[in-house]
mmCIF file of C-alpha atoms in Angstrom:
data_model
loop_
_atom_site.group_PDB
_atom_site.id
_atom_site.type_symbol
_atom_site.label_atom_id
_atom_site.label_comp_id
_atom_site.label_asym_id
_atom_site.label_seq_id
_atom_site.Cartn_x
_atom_site.Cartn_y
_atom_site.Cartn_z
ATOM 1 C CA UNK A 1 0.000 0.000 0.000
ATOM 2 C CA UNK A 2 1.367 3.378 -1.038
ATOM 3 C CA UNK A 3 0.146 6.434 0.894
ATOM 4 C CA UNK A 4 -0.989 9.175 -1.479
ATOM 5 C CA UNK A 5 -0.995 12.887 -0.665
ATOM 6 C CA UNK A 6 -3.366 14.742 -2.986
ATOM 7 C CA UNK A 7 -2.801 18.490 -3.300
ATOM 8 C CA UNK A 8 -5.870 19.969 -4.959
ATOM 9 C CA UNK A 9 -6.534 23.635 -5.549
ATOM 10 C CA UNK A 10 -10.262 23.964 -6.254
ATOM 11 C CA UNK A 11 -12.979 21.327 -6.621
ATOM 12 C CA UNK A 12 -11.852 19.966 -9.978
ATOM 13 C CA UNK A 13 -13.617 16.791 -11.145
ATOM 14 C CA UNK A 14 -15.727 16.883 -7.972
ATOM 15 C CA UNK A 15 -12.682 15.568 -6.053
ATOM 16 C CA UNK A 16 -12.564 12.389 -8.170
ATOM 17 C CA UNK A 17 -8.865 11.659 -7.505
ATOM 18 C CA UNK A 18 -9.059 11.790 -3.670
ATOM 19 C CA UNK A 19 -12.417 9.978 -3.749
ATOM 20 C CA UNK A 20 -10.967 7.084 -5.722
ATOM 21 C CA UNK A 21 -7.927 6.841 -3.455
ATOM 22 C CA UNK A 22 -10.052 7.077 -0.309
ATOM 23 C CA UNK A 23 -12.174 4.179 -1.554
ATOM 24 C CA UNK A 24 -8.981 2.161 -2.008
ATOM 25 C CA UNK A 25 -7.724 3.048 1.478
ATOM 26 C CA UNK A 26 -4.674 4.849 0.110
ATOM 27 C CA UNK A 27 -5.510 8.516 0.691
ATOM 28 C CA UNK A 28 -3.046 9.653 3.350
ATOM 29 C CA UNK A 29 -4.030 13.339 3.083
ATOM 30 C CA UNK A 30 -6.141 15.604 0.923
ATOM 31 C CA UNK A 31 -4.636 19.078 1.093
ATOM 32 C CA UNK A 32 -6.914 21.673 -0.471
ATOM 33 C CA UNK A 33 -7.497 25.417 -0.464
ATOM 34 C CA UNK A 34 -11.019 25.298 0.994
ATOM 35 C CA UNK A 35 -13.325 22.760 2.567
ATOM 36 C CA UNK A 36 -16.757 23.941 3.663
ATOM 37 C CA UNK A 37 -19.224 21.682 5.439
ATOM 38 C CA UNK A 38 -22.745 21.444 3.993
ATOM 39 C CA UNK A 39 -25.071 24.199 5.273
ATOM 40 C CA UNK A 40 -22.091 26.141 6.600
ATOM 41 C CA UNK A 41 -22.684 29.835 7.237
ATOM 42 C CA UNK A 42 -19.605 30.589 5.109
ATOM 43 C CA UNK A 43 -21.404 29.598 1.906
ATOM 44 C CA UNK A 44 -24.216 32.059 2.685
ATOM 45 C CA UNK A 45 -21.925 35.088 2.863
ATOM 46 C CA UNK A 46 -22.165 37.289 -0.265
ATOM 47 C CA UNK A 47 -19.060 36.774 -2.385
ATOM 48 C CA UNK A 48 -18.348 33.368 -0.814
ATOM 49 C CA UNK A 49 -21.306 31.368 -2.106
ATOM 50 C CA UNK A 50 -19.086 29.500 -4.582
ATOM 51 C CA UNK A 51 -17.418 27.863 -1.575
ATOM 52 C CA UNK A 52 -20.645 25.966 -0.964
ATOM 53 C CA UNK A 53 -19.442 23.354 -3.487
ATOM 54 C CA UNK A 54 -16.153 22.787 -1.644
ATOM 55 C CA UNK A 55 -16.955 19.414 -0.099
ATOM 56 C CA UNK A 56 -18.033 15.930 -1.099
ATOM 57 C CA UNK A 57 -20.063 13.458 0.981
ATOM 58 C CA UNK A 58 -17.780 10.558 0.017
ATOM 59 C CA UNK A 59 -14.878 12.347 1.746
ATOM 60 C CA UNK A 60 -16.651 13.110 5.032
ATOM 61 C CA UNK A 61 -14.383 10.718 6.952
ATOM 62 C CA UNK A 62 -11.255 11.397 4.875
ATOM 63 C CA UNK A 63 -8.102 13.042 6.315
ATOM 64 C CA UNK A 64 -8.384 16.601 4.985
ATOM 65 C CA UNK A 65 -6.349 19.734 5.535
ATOM 66 C CA UNK A 66 -7.787 22.986 4.154
ATOM 67 C CA UNK A 67 -6.756 26.641 4.322
ATOM 68 C CA UNK A 68 -10.221 28.164 4.113
ATOM 69 C CA UNK A 69 -9.696 31.301 6.278
ATOM 70 C CA UNK A 70 -6.413 32.049 4.517
ATOM 71 C CA UNK A 71 -8.068 31.635 1.109
ATOM 72 C CA UNK A 72 -10.844 34.071 2.036
ATOM 73 C CA UNK A 73 -8.228 36.600 3.109
ATOM 74 C CA UNK A 74 -6.238 36.056 -0.105
ATOM 75 C CA UNK A 75 -9.282 36.607 -2.326
ATOM 76 C CA UNK A 76 -10.372 39.705 -0.398
ATOM 77 C CA UNK A 77 -6.936 41.311 -0.768
ATOM 78 C CA UNK A 78 -6.748 40.661 -4.507
ATOM 79 C CA UNK A 79 -10.252 41.953 -5.093
ATOM 80 C CA UNK A 80 -9.369 45.163 -3.300
ATOM 81 C CA UNK A 81 -6.179 45.434 -5.342
ATOM 82 C CA UNK A 82 -8.141 44.664 -8.537
ATOM 83 C CA UNK A 83 -5.442 42.379 -9.889
ATOM 84 C CA UNK A 84 -5.931 40.966 -13.380
ATOM 85 C CA UNK A 85 -7.215 37.405 -13.912
ATOM 86 C CA UNK A 86 -3.856 35.897 -14.933
ATOM 87 C CA UNK A 87 -1.993 37.670 -12.155
ATOM 88 C CA UNK A 88 -4.549 36.535 -9.581
ATOM 89 C CA UNK A 89 -4.496 32.940 -10.822
ATOM 90 C CA UNK A 90 -0.701 32.736 -10.704
ATOM 91 C CA UNK A 91 -0.629 34.381 -7.278
ATOM 92 C CA UNK A 92 -3.261 31.889 -6.046
ATOM 93 C CA UNK A 93 -1.206 28.956 -7.349
ATOM 94 C CA UNK A 94 1.877 30.252 -5.547
ATOM 95 C CA UNK A 95 -0.051 30.955 -2.344
ATOM 96 C CA UNK A 96 -1.467 27.434 -2.303
ATOM 97 C CA UNK A 97 1.918 25.802 -2.785
ATOM 98 C CA UNK A 98 3.484 27.815 0.046
ATOM 99 C CA UNK A 99 0.624 26.956 2.397
ATOM 100 C CA UNK A 100 0.838 23.281 1.434
ATOM 101 C CA UNK A 101 4.598 22.944 1.865
ATOM 102 C CA UNK A 102 4.380 24.587 5.283
ATOM 103 C CA UNK A 103 1.799 21.990 6.263
ATOM 104 C CA UNK A 104 3.592 19.011 4.686
ATOM 105 C CA UNK A 105 6.623 19.593 6.903
ATOM 106 C CA UNK A 106 4.513 18.270 9.775
ATOM 107 C CA UNK A 107 3.113 15.257 7.886
ATOM 108 C CA UNK A 108 4.624 11.898 8.770
ATOM 109 C CA UNK A 109 4.680 8.920 6.434
ATOM 110 C CA UNK A 110 4.430 5.310 7.686
ATOM 111 C CA UNK A 111 7.787 3.614 8.102
ATOM 112 C CA UNK A 112 9.136 1.523 5.235
ATOM 113 C CA UNK A 113 6.916 3.300 2.708
ATOM 114 C CA UNK A 114 7.386 6.151 0.250
ATOM 115 C CA UNK A 115 4.556 8.555 -0.424
ATOM 116 C CA UNK A 116 3.133 9.513 -3.787
ATOM 117 C CA UNK A 117 2.314 13.199 -4.127
ATOM 118 C CA UNK A 118 -0.331 14.217 -6.673
ATOM 119 C CA UNK A 119 -0.938 17.785 -7.810
ATOM 120 C CA UNK A 120 -2.657 19.403 -10.744
ATOM 121 C CA UNK A 121 -0.667 21.315 -13.358
ATOM 122 C CA UNK A 122 0.395 24.929 -12.885
ATOM 123 C CA UNK A 123 0.286 24.584 -9.076
ATOM 124 C CA UNK A 124 2.798 21.762 -8.701
ATOM 125 C CA UNK A 125 6.366 22.978 -9.216
ATOM 126 C CA UNK A 126 7.316 23.846 -5.617
ATOM 127 C CA UNK A 127 5.345 20.844 -4.361
ATOM 128 C CA UNK A 128 7.260 18.462 -6.616
ATOM 129 C CA UNK A 129 10.566 20.043 -5.652
ATOM 130 C CA UNK A 130 9.721 19.463 -1.991
ATOM 131 C CA UNK A 131 8.509 15.907 -2.691
ATOM 132 C CA UNK A 132 11.732 15.016 -4.480
ATOM 133 C CA UNK A 133 13.728 16.194 -1.481
ATOM 134 C CA UNK A 134 11.852 13.636 0.604
ATOM 135 C CA UNK A 135 12.199 10.875 -1.969
ATOM 136 C CA UNK A 136 8.508 10.774 -2.867
ATOM 137 C CA UNK A 137 6.948 9.679 -6.153
ATOM 138 C CA UNK A 138 5.267 12.533 -8.083
ATOM 139 C CA UNK A 139 2.145 12.435 -10.261
ATOM 140 C CA UNK A 140 1.002 15.447 -12.293
ATOM 141 C CA UNK A 141 -2.671 15.840 -13.193
ATOM 142 C CA UNK A 142 -2.449 17.735 -16.491
ATOM 143 C CA UNK A 143 -5.680 19.705 -16.767
ATOM 144 C CA UNK A 144 -5.304 20.753 -20.421
ATOM 145 C CA UNK A 145 -3.151 20.058 -23.503
ATOM 146 C CA UNK A 146 -0.484 22.541 -22.382
ATOM 147 C CA UNK A 147 1.550 25.033 -24.369
ATOM 148 C CA UNK A 148 0.414 23.927 -27.831
ATOM 149 C CA UNK A 149 -3.182 24.606 -26.878
ATOM 150 C CA UNK A 150 -2.093 28.133 -26.011
ATOM 151 C CA UNK A 151 -0.662 28.493 -29.522
ATOM 152 C CA UNK A 152 -3.965 27.315 -31.037
ATOM 153 C CA UNK A 153 -5.809 29.915 -28.980
ATOM 154 C CA UNK A 154 -3.368 32.685 -29.947
ATOM 155 C CA UNK A 155 -3.947 31.950 -33.638
ATOM 156 C CA UNK A 156 -7.724 32.021 -33.156
ATOM 157 C CA UNK A 157 -7.508 35.401 -31.445
ATOM 158 C CA UNK A 158 -5.410 36.758 -34.310
ATOM 159 C CA UNK A 159 -8.181 35.699 -36.709
ATOM 160 C CA UNK A 160 -10.933 37.275 -34.604
ATOM 161 C CA UNK A 161 -9.460 40.295 -32.779
ATOM 162 C CA UNK A 162 -12.795 42.126 -32.536
ATOM 163 C CA UNK A 163 -14.440 39.337 -30.544
ATOM 164 C CA UNK A 164 -11.911 39.512 -27.683
ATOM 165 C CA UNK A 165 -9.800 42.666 -27.985
ATOM 166 C CA UNK A 166 -8.702 42.604 -24.333
ATOM 167 C CA UNK A 167 -7.459 38.994 -24.289
ATOM 168 C CA UNK A 168 -3.826 38.416 -23.361
ATOM 169 C CA UNK A 169 -1.786 35.190 -23.309
ATOM 170 C CA UNK A 170 -0.154 34.019 -20.089
ATOM 171 C CA UNK A 171 3.374 35.250 -19.274
ATOM 172 C CA UNK A 172 6.186 33.212 -20.852
ATOM 173 C CA UNK A 173 7.595 32.076 -17.496
ATOM 174 C CA UNK A 174 4.259 30.323 -16.891
ATOM 175 C CA UNK A 175 5.258 27.756 -19.510
ATOM 176 C CA UNK A 176 8.827 27.534 -18.254
ATOM 177 C CA UNK A 177 7.509 26.530 -14.844
ATOM 178 C CA UNK A 178 5.131 24.042 -16.463
ATOM 179 C CA UNK A 179 8.017 22.419 -18.309
ATOM 180 C CA UNK A 180 9.801 22.011 -14.971
ATOM 181 C CA UNK A 181 6.680 20.410 -13.492
ATOM 182 C CA UNK A 182 6.638 17.882 -16.322
ATOM 183 C CA UNK A 183 10.335 17.169 -15.870
ATOM 184 C CA UNK A 184 9.890 16.516 -12.138
ATOM 185 C CA UNK A 185 6.794 14.346 -12.568
ATOM 186 C CA UNK A 186 7.286 10.594 -12.518
ATOM 187 C CA UNK A 187 3.865 10.177 -14.124
ATOM 188 C CA UNK A 188 1.576 12.577 -15.998
ATOM 189 C CA UNK A 189 -2.159 11.884 -16.100
ATOM 190 C CA UNK A 190 -4.079 13.402 -19.009
ATOM 191 C CA UNK A 191 -7.786 12.983 -19.677
ATOM 192 C CA UNK A 192 -7.803 12.457 -23.439
ATOM 193 C CA UNK A 193 -5.818 11.208 -26.384
ATOM 194 C CA UNK A 194 -5.912 14.781 -27.723
ATOM 195 C CA UNK A 195 -4.034 16.040 -24.644
ATOM 196 C CA UNK A 196 -1.504 13.216 -24.957
ATOM 197 C CA UNK A 197 -0.957 14.060 -28.600
ATOM 198 C CA UNK A 198 -0.226 17.745 -27.907
ATOM 199 C CA UNK A 199 2.023 16.991 -24.934
ATOM 200 C CA UNK A 200 4.104 14.600 -27.014
ATOM 201 C CA UNK A 201 4.413 17.246 -29.747
ATOM 202 C CA UNK A 202 5.676 19.609 -27.035
ATOM 203 C CA UNK A 203 8.499 17.101 -26.319
ATOM 204 C CA UNK A 204 7.070 15.799 -23.044
ATOM 205 C CA UNK A 205 8.375 12.267 -22.400
ATOM 206 C CA UNK A 206 5.641 9.978 -23.831
ATOM 207 C CA UNK A 207 6.572 7.182 -21.412
ATOM 208 C CA UNK A 208 5.357 9.355 -18.543
ATOM 209 C CA UNK A 209 1.938 10.089 -20.028
ATOM 210 C CA UNK A 210 -1.094 8.020 -19.056
ATOM 211 C CA UNK A 211 -4.585 8.679 -20.462
ATOM 212 C CA UNK A 212 -7.263 8.462 -17.769
ATOM 213 C CA UNK A 213 -10.717 9.808 -18.781
ATOM 214 C CA UNK A 214 -12.676 12.057 -16.434
ATOM 215 C CA UNK A 215 -15.073 10.622 -13.886
ATOM 216 C CA UNK A 216 -18.753 11.477 -13.920
ATOM 217 C CA UNK A 217 -21.682 10.121 -11.943
ATOM 218 C CA UNK A 218 -25.052 10.918 -13.572
ATOM 219 C CA UNK A 219 -27.763 12.304 -11.269
ATOM 220 C CA UNK A 220 -30.596 9.928 -10.470
ATOM 221 C CA UNK A 221 -33.102 12.123 -12.292
ATOM 222 C CA UNK A 222 -31.065 11.857 -15.497
ATOM 223 C CA UNK A 223 -30.989 8.063 -15.303
ATOM 224 C CA UNK A 224 -34.781 7.986 -15.304
ATOM 225 C CA UNK A 225 -35.178 10.602 -18.027
ATOM 226 C CA UNK A 226 -36.661 9.694 -21.414
ATOM 227 C CA UNK A 227 -36.111 12.078 -24.332
ATOM 228 C CA UNK A 228 -38.725 12.706 -27.047
ATOM 229 C CA UNK A 229 -38.634 14.709 -30.272
ATOM 230 C CA UNK A 230 -41.432 16.217 -32.383
ATOM 231 C CA UNK A 231 -42.266 14.659 -35.742
ATOM 232 C CA UNK A 232 -40.796 17.748 -37.408
ATOM 233 C CA UNK A 233 -39.207 20.997 -36.252
ATOM 234 C CA UNK A 234 -40.886 24.300 -37.089
ATOM 235 C CA UNK A 235 -40.643 27.995 -36.296
ATOM 236 C CA UNK A 236 -43.058 27.364 -33.409
ATOM 237 C CA UNK A 237 -40.978 24.379 -32.194
ATOM 238 C CA UNK A 238 -37.422 24.950 -33.415
ATOM 239 C CA UNK A 239 -34.428 22.661 -32.986
ATOM 240 C CA UNK A 240 -32.933 23.740 -29.652
ATOM 241 C CA UNK A 241 -29.139 23.769 -29.830
ATOM 242 C CA UNK A 242 -27.380 24.040 -26.487
ATOM 243 C CA UNK A 243 -23.901 25.481 -26.024
ATOM 244 C CA UNK A 244 -22.892 25.332 -22.363
ATOM 245 C CA UNK A 245 -19.588 26.517 -20.932
ATOM 246 C CA UNK A 246 -17.263 29.490 -21.265
ATOM 247 C CA UNK A 247 -18.369 31.495 -24.299
ATOM 248 C CA UNK A 248 -14.871 32.100 -25.638
ATOM 249 C CA UNK A 249 -12.826 31.710 -28.790
ATOM 250 C CA UNK A 250 -11.088 28.507 -27.644
ATOM 251 C CA UNK A 251 -14.494 26.864 -27.547
ATOM 252 C CA UNK A 252 -15.131 27.514 -31.250
ATOM 253 C CA UNK A 253 -17.494 30.437 -30.731
ATOM 254 C CA UNK A 254 -16.344 32.350 -33.824
ATOM 255 C CA UNK A 255 -17.320 29.445 -36.101
ATOM 256 C CA UNK A 256 -20.576 28.925 -34.189
ATOM 257 C CA UNK A 257 -21.651 32.554 -34.614
ATOM 258 C CA UNK A 258 -20.885 32.408 -38.322
ATOM 259 C CA UNK A 259 -22.971 29.220 -38.582
ATOM 260 C CA UNK A 260 -25.889 30.998 -36.887
ATOM 261 C CA UNK A 261 -25.955 33.490 -39.726
ATOM 262 C CA UNK A 262 -25.841 30.710 -42.329
ATOM 263 C CA UNK A 263 -28.853 29.066 -40.681
ATOM 264 C CA UNK A 264 -30.966 32.203 -40.150
ATOM 265 C CA UNK A 265 -33.840 30.904 -42.286
ATOM 266 C CA UNK A 266 -33.953 27.495 -40.582
ATOM 267 C CA UNK A 267 -36.134 26.609 -37.546
ATOM 268 C CA UNK A 268 -33.145 26.491 -35.192
ATOM 269 C CA UNK A 269 -32.628 28.270 -31.855
ATOM 270 C CA UNK A 270 -29.261 28.573 -30.110
ATOM 271 C CA UNK A 271 -29.026 28.613 -26.304
ATOM 272 C CA UNK A 272 -25.756 30.149 -25.082
ATOM 273 C CA UNK A 273 -25.353 29.204 -21.420
ATOM 274 C CA UNK A 274 -22.248 30.269 -19.521
ATOM 275 C CA UNK A 275 -20.018 33.260 -18.744
ATOM 276 C CA UNK A 276 -19.113 35.375 -21.758
ATOM 277 C CA UNK A 277 -15.446 35.828 -22.620
ATOM 278 C CA UNK A 278 -16.096 37.680 -25.878
ATOM 279 C CA UNK A 279 -17.467 41.015 -26.974
ATOM 280 C CA UNK A 280 -20.752 40.091 -28.650
ATOM 281 C CA UNK A 281 -21.162 41.862 -32.020
ATOM 282 C CA UNK A 282 -24.091 44.318 -31.918
ATOM 283 C CA UNK A 283 -25.934 42.582 -34.776
ATOM 284 C CA UNK A 284 -25.885 39.306 -32.812
ATOM 285 C CA UNK A 285 -26.635 40.669 -29.354
ATOM 286 C CA UNK A 286 -30.398 40.695 -30.014
ATOM 287 C CA UNK A 287 -30.451 38.120 -32.791
ATOM 288 C CA UNK A 288 -33.833 36.307 -32.864
ATOM 289 C CA UNK A 289 -32.140 32.917 -33.184
ATOM 290 C CA UNK A 290 -29.826 33.324 -30.167
ATOM 291 C CA UNK A 291 -30.669 33.300 -26.468
ATOM 292 C CA UNK A 292 -27.758 34.777 -24.512
ATOM 293 C CA UNK A 293 -28.547 33.190 -21.157
ATOM 294 C CA UNK A 294 -25.244 33.812 -19.375
ATOM 295 C CA UNK A 295 -23.967 31.949 -16.306
ATOM 296 C CA UNK A 296 -26.429 29.871 -14.299
ATOM 297 C CA UNK A 297 -26.135 28.072 -10.927
ATOM 298 C CA UNK A 298 -25.084 24.411 -11.080
ATOM 299 C CA UNK A 299 -28.513 23.483 -9.728
ATOM 300 C CA UNK A 300 -30.159 24.930 -12.861
ATOM 301 C CA UNK A 301 -27.802 23.538 -15.496
ATOM 302 C CA UNK A 302 -29.724 20.281 -15.748
ATOM 303 C CA UNK A 303 -32.807 22.205 -16.898
ATOM 304 C CA UNK A 304 -31.013 23.180 -20.113
ATOM 305 C CA UNK A 305 -29.693 19.677 -20.753
ATOM 306 C CA UNK A 306 -33.194 18.332 -20.291
ATOM 307 C CA UNK A 307 -34.972 20.853 -22.536
ATOM 308 C CA UNK A 308 -32.424 21.073 -25.394
ATOM 309 C CA UNK A 309 -32.455 18.837 -28.480
ATOM 310 C CA UNK A 310 -28.740 18.619 -29.259
ATOM 311 C CA UNK A 311 -25.508 19.614 -27.501
ATOM 312 C CA UNK A 312 -22.959 21.566 -29.559
ATOM 313 C CA UNK A 313 -19.310 21.431 -28.431
ATOM 314 C CA UNK A 314 -17.154 22.815 -31.278
ATOM 315 C CA UNK A 315 -14.043 23.314 -29.147
ATOM 316 C CA UNK A 316 -10.669 24.052 -30.744
ATOM 317 C CA UNK A 317 -8.925 22.353 -27.816
ATOM 318 C CA UNK A 318 -10.002 20.866 -24.487
ATOM 319 C CA UNK A 319 -8.343 18.538 -22.017
ATOM 320 C CA UNK A 320 -11.582 16.553 -22.071
ATOM 321 C CA UNK A 321 -14.840 18.528 -21.895
ATOM 322 C CA UNK A 322 -16.884 17.273 -18.942
ATOM 323 C CA UNK A 323 -20.018 18.882 -20.348
ATOM 324 C CA UNK A 324 -20.079 16.092 -22.950
ATOM 325 C CA UNK A 325 -20.662 13.543 -20.192
ATOM 326 C CA UNK A 326 -23.240 15.754 -18.504
ATOM 327 C CA UNK A 327 -25.132 16.093 -21.781
ATOM 328 C CA UNK A 328 -24.975 12.358 -22.453
ATOM 329 C CA UNK A 329 -26.291 11.635 -18.963
ATOM 330 C CA UNK A 330 -29.460 13.445 -20.069
ATOM 331 C CA UNK A 331 -29.434 11.424 -23.317
ATOM 332 C CA UNK A 332 -28.660 14.564 -25.297
ATOM 333 C CA UNK A 333 -27.046 13.902 -28.726
ATOM 334 C CA UNK A 334 -23.625 15.445 -29.277
ATOM 335 C CA UNK A 335 -22.026 17.480 -32.042
ATOM 336 C CA UNK A 336 -18.343 17.809 -31.162
ATOM 337 C CA UNK A 337 -14.921 18.441 -32.617
ATOM 338 C CA UNK A 338 -12.035 15.958 -32.605
ATOM 339 C CA UNK A 339 -10.018 18.095 -30.201
ATOM 340 C CA UNK A 340 -11.319 16.913 -26.831
ATOM 341 C CA UNK A 341 -12.267 13.792 -24.884
ATOM 342 C CA UNK A 342 -13.493 10.957 -27.077
ATOM 343 C CA UNK A 343 -17.164 10.764 -26.066
ATOM 344 C CA UNK A 344 -19.045 11.339 -29.320
ATOM 345 C CA UNK A 345 -19.112 8.408 -31.741
ATOM 346 C CA UNK A 346 -19.962 9.665 -35.196
ATOM 347 C CA UNK A 347 -23.340 8.341 -36.307
ATOM 348 C CA UNK A 348 -23.909 6.479 -33.011
ATOM 349 C CA UNK A 349 -24.580 9.005 -30.233
ATOM 350 C CA UNK A 350 -23.999 12.144 -32.263
ATOM 351 C CA UNK A 351 -21.896 13.689 -35.004
ATOM 352 C CA UNK A 352 -18.213 14.595 -35.242
ATOM 353 C CA UNK A 353 -17.091 17.768 -37.002
ATOM 354 C CA UNK A 354 -14.277 17.046 -39.451
ATOM 355 C CA UNK A 355 -13.115 20.639 -38.898
ATOM 356 C CA UNK A 356 -14.280 23.464 -36.650
ATOM 357 C CA UNK A 357 -15.776 25.906 -39.110
ATOM 358 C CA UNK A 358 -19.172 27.400 -39.882
ATOM 359 C CA UNK A 359 -19.827 25.133 -42.878
ATOM 360 C CA UNK A 360 -19.289 21.934 -40.873
ATOM 361 C CA UNK A 361 -21.422 23.153 -37.951
ATOM 362 C CA UNK A 362 -24.219 24.217 -40.301
ATOM 363 C CA UNK A 363 -24.045 20.886 -42.127
ATOM 364 C CA UNK A 364 -24.302 18.873 -38.892
ATOM 365 C CA UNK A 365 -27.232 20.924 -37.605
ATOM 366 C CA UNK A 366 -29.040 20.677 -40.941
ATOM 367 C CA UNK A 367 -28.692 16.888 -40.716
ATOM 368 C CA UNK A 368 -30.291 16.962 -37.264
ATOM 369 C CA UNK A 369 -33.028 19.261 -38.510
ATOM 370 C CA UNK A 370 -33.943 17.092 -41.491
ATOM 371 C CA UNK A 371 -33.531 13.704 -39.826
ATOM 372 C CA UNK A 372 -34.957 13.998 -36.346
ATOM 373 C CA UNK A 373 -35.297 10.192 -36.264
ATOM 374 C CA UNK A 374 -31.491 10.198 -36.198
ATOM 375 C CA UNK A 375 -31.632 12.383 -33.080
ATOM 376 C CA UNK A 376 -33.870 9.842 -31.400
ATOM 377 C CA UNK A 377 -31.403 7.090 -32.288
ATOM 378 C CA UNK A 378 -28.453 9.146 -31.025
ATOM 379 C CA UNK A 379 -30.310 9.709 -27.769
ATOM 380 C CA UNK A 380 -30.990 6.006 -27.290
ATOM 381 C CA UNK A 381 -27.318 5.178 -27.810
ATOM 382 C CA UNK A 382 -25.913 7.544 -25.191
ATOM 383 C CA UNK A 383 -22.718 6.275 -23.574
ATOM 384 C CA UNK A 384 -22.610 3.707 -20.793
ATOM 385 C CA UNK A 385 -21.810 5.562 -17.574
ATOM 386 C CA UNK A 386 -19.531 2.814 -16.222
ATOM 387 C CA UNK A 387 -16.899 3.838 -18.782
ATOM 388 C CA UNK A 388 -16.316 7.000 -16.755
ATOM 389 C CA UNK A 389 -16.961 5.887 -13.167
ATOM 390 C CA UNK A 390 -14.853 6.109 -10.005
ATOM 391 C CA UNK A 391 -14.161 2.369 -9.967
ATOM 392 C CA UNK A 392 -12.276 2.630 -13.246
ATOM 393 C CA UNK A 393 -10.324 5.647 -11.953
ATOM 394 C CA UNK A 394 -9.423 3.726 -8.796
ATOM 395 C CA UNK A 395 -7.956 0.881 -10.871
ATOM 396 C CA UNK A 396 -6.012 3.309 -13.051
ATOM 397 C CA UNK A 397 -4.486 5.081 -10.050
ATOM 398 C CA UNK A 398 -3.538 1.839 -8.319
ATOM 399 C CA UNK A 399 -1.714 0.733 -11.478
ATOM 400 C CA UNK A 400 0.674 3.705 -11.201
#
């Protein structure tokens, strides 16, 4: 048995890594920035409500160390200072690593065993340096495809400067530190073959890289849900196309908006759910075919999955794209690119875009519009949830 120390900034993957290790009896410590008990008064304070998701019932009895008061102080200071998003993110990563190392100095490991320290990318360098000093094994959870994804995004912004004129890439030393993280990692976990492909192209040692898909547990209501489609779509009952996530250029928004204009005369309605990272062109801001819904609470997201007809995910690059699994849980057919987690099977549970451009998006949606019996078939062939469950993740981690 190898004791694992999981260092997790944020609630990524709903704490799937520590949950899997706790189930296996190998979680020595979960060190995280915040841990808030259900119904805590902290989550009812204005500005702190997002901390209400910082817990998981499966980890109630787990050994957890959190820095919640320090995190609240950190966020308050940076809000007062009005630091930029990149600066705040980098400062938060550094703050978390300092807090964690200070705590780890007091953590003892059972005799005759060597710990494995896990941390997610961009907040792991100092942690791995400390772990190596103690002779520990290091595992990096790579949350995205790394530096080559950044280059894809830069090119997209050059093509569409008016949609995001204030966007700036991360500082160059951000990637230098990431390269050091990869060098110090004994193992690197990525969530998709796409991420593995881009990391290898960036000269990351392929022998270190292990593909482990994300974990997702469908809600009970979704498991009971049955989807139905009208005999034909019309202006009174249009095809409801759901985009859910950050409305930004990396997600293929430029091509999507161009496709909207190609399909103006079709009975199709686009639902844009999520925070907006673009400057919406005036002629599209009040477009009759687009509903700009904006960010919604997690508790309301399922309403859009349930009421939509098809889920559109035309991303230019994603480490996986958890929203694909959420959509499939509600038996919602997918239209996705090839640059993310491999969930959509072309012609089985949805359609794959050969390229992310307006013509391909319009073609796929026209197919759905004209052949709604295909949508019903796609819905019936939604993925089997056990492909992405915690039991599989547990086995993958124990094989490291």
